Coordinates of N, CA, C and O in Angstrom, one line a residue:
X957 N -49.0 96.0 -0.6 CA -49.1 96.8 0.6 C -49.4 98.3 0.1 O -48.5 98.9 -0.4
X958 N -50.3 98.6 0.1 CA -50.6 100.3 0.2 C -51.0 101.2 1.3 O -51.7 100.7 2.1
X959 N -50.6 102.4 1.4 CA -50.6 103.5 2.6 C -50.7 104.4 2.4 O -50.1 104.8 1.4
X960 N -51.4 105.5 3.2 CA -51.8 107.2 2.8 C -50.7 107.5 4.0 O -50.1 106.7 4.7
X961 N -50.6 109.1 3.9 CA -49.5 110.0 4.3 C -50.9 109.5 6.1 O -52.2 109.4 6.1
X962 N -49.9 109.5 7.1 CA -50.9 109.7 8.8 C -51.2 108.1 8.8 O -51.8 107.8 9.8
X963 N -50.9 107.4 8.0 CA -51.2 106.0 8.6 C -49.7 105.2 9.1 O -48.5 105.4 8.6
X964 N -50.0 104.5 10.0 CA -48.8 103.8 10.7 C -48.2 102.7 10.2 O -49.0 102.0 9.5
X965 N -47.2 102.3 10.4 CA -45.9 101.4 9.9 C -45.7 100.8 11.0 O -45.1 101.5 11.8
X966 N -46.1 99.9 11.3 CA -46.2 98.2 12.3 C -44.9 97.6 11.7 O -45.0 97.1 10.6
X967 N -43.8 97.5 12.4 CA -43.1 96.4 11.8 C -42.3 95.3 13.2 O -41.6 95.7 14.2
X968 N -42.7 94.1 12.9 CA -43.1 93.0 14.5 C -41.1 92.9 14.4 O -40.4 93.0 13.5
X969 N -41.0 92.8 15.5 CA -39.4 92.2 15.6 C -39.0 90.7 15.6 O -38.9 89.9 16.5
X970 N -38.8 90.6 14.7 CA -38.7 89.4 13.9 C -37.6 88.2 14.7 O -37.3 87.0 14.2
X971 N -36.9 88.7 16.1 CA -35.9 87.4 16.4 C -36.3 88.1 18.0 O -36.6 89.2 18.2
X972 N -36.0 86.8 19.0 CA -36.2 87.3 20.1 C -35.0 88.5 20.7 O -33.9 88.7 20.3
X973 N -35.6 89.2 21.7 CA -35.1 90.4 22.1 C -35.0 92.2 21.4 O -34.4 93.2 21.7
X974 N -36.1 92.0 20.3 CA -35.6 92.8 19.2 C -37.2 93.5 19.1 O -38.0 93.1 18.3
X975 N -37.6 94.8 20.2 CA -38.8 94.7 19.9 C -39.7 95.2 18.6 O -39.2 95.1 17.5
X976 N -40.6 95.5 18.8 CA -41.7 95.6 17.3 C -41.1 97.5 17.2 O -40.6 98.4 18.0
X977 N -41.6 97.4 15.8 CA -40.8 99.4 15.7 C -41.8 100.0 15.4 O -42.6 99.2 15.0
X978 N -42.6 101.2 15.4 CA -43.9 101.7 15.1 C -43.8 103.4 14.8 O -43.8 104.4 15.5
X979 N -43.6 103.3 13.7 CA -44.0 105.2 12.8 C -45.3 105.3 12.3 O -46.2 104.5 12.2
X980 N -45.1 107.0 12.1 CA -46.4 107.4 10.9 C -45.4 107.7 9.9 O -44.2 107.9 10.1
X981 N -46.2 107.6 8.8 CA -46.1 106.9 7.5 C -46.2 109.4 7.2 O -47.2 110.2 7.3
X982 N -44.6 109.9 6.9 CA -45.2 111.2 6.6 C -45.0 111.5 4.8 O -45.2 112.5 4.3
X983 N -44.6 110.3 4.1 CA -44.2 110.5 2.7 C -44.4 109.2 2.1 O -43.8 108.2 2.4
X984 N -45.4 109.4 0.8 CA -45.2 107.8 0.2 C -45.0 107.9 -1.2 O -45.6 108.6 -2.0
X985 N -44.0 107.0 -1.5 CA -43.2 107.6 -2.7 C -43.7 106.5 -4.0 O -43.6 106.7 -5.2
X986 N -44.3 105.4 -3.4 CA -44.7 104.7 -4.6 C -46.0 105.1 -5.2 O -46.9 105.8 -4.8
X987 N -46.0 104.4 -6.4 CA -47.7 104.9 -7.2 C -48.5 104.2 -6.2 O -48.2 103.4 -5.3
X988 N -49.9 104.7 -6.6 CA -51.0 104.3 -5.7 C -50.6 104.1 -4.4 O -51.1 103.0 -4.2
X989 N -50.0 104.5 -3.1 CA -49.9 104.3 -2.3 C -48.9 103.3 -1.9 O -48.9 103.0 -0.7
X990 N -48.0 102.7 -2.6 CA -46.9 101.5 -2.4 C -45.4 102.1 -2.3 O -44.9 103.0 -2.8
X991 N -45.1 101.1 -1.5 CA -44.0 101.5 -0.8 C -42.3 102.0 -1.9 O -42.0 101.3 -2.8
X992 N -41.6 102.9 -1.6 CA -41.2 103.3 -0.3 C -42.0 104.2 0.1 O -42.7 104.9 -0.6
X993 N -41.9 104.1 1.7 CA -42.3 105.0 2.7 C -41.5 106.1 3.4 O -40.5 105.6 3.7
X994 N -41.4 107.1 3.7 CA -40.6 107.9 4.7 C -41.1 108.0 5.6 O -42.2 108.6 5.5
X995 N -40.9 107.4 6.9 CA -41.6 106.7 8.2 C -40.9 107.8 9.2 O -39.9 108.2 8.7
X996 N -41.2 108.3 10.3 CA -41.0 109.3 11.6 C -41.9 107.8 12.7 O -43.0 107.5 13.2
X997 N -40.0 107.4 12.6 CA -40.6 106.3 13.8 C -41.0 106.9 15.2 O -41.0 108.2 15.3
X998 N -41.1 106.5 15.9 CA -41.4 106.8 17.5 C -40.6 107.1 18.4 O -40.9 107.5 19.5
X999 N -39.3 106.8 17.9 CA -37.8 106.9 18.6 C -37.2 108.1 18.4 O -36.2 108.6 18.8
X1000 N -38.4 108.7 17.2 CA -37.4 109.7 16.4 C -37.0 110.1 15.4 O -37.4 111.2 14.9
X1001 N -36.2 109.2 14.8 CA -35.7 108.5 13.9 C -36.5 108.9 12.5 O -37.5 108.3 12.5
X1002 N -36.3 109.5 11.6 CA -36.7 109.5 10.3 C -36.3 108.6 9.2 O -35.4 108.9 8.6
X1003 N -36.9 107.6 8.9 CA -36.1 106.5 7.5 C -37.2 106.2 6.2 O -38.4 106.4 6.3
X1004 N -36.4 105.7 5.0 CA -37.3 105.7 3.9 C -37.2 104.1 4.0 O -36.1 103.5 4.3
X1005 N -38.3 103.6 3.9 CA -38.5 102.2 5.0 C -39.7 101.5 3.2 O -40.7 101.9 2.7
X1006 N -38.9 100.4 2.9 CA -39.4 99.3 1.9 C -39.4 98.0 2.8 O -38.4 97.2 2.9
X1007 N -41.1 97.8 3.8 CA -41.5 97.2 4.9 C -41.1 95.7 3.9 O -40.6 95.7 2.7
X1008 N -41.3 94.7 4.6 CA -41.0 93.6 4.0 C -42.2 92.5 5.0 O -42.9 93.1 5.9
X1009 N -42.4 91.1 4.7 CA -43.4 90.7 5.2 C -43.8 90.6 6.9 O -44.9 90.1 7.3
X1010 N -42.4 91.3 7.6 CA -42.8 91.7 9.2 C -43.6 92.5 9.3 O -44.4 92.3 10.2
X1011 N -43.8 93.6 8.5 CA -44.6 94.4 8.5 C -46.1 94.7 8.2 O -46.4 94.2 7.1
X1012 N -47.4 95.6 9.0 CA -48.2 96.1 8.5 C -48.5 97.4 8.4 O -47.7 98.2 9.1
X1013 N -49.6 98.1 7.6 CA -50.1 99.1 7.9 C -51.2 99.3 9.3 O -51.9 98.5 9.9
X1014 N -51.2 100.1 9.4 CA -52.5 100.9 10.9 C -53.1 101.9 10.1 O -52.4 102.8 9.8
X1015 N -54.5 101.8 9.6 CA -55.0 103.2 9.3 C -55.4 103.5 10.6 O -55.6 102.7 11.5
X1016 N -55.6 105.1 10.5 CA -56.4 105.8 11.8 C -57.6 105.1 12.2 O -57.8 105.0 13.4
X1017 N -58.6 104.5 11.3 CA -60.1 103.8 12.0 C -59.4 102.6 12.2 O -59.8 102.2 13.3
X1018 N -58.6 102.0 11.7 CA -58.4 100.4 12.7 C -57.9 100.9 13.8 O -58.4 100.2 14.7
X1019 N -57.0 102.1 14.3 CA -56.7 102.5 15.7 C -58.1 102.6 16.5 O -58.4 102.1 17.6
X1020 N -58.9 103.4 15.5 CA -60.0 103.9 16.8 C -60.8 102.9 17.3 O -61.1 102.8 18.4
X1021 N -61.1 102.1 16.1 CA -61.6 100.9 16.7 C -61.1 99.7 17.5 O -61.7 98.7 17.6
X1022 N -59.7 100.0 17.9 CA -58.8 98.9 18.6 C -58.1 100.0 19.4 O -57.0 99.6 19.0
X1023 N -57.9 100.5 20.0 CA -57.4 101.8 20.8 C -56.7 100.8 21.4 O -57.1 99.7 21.4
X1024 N -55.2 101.1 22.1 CA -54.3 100.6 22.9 C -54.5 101.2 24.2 O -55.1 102.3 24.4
X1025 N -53.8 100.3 25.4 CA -53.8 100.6 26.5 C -52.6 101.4 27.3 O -52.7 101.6 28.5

């Protein structure tokens, strides 16, 4: 998994009732782009986040070309 600083952290909620979590990605501490991350989830929430296989990346052009509703 690799990520630049402005790309998003998709992580699916993994058991029923637990929804999906979604930050931008403001710190990436591994070489070349690999994780950890310091994530500014959507809730708020600031954490240094080592995604595991629930997770993906969102660059900005996969948003633009998939825009949400």
């Amino acid at each position: 998994m690799n990520a630049s600083i402005g790309d998003r952290l998709h992580v699916h909620g993994n058991a029923v009732g637990h929804p999906d979590k979604m930050g931008e990605i403001v710190e990436v501490h591994g070489d070349g782009g690999a994780p950890p991350y310091l994530v500014r989830f959507d809730d708020g929430h600031t954490r240094l986040v080592f995604p595991g296989p629930d997770a993906v990346i969102e660059t900005p052009a996969m948003e633009a070309a998939h825009p949400r509703m």
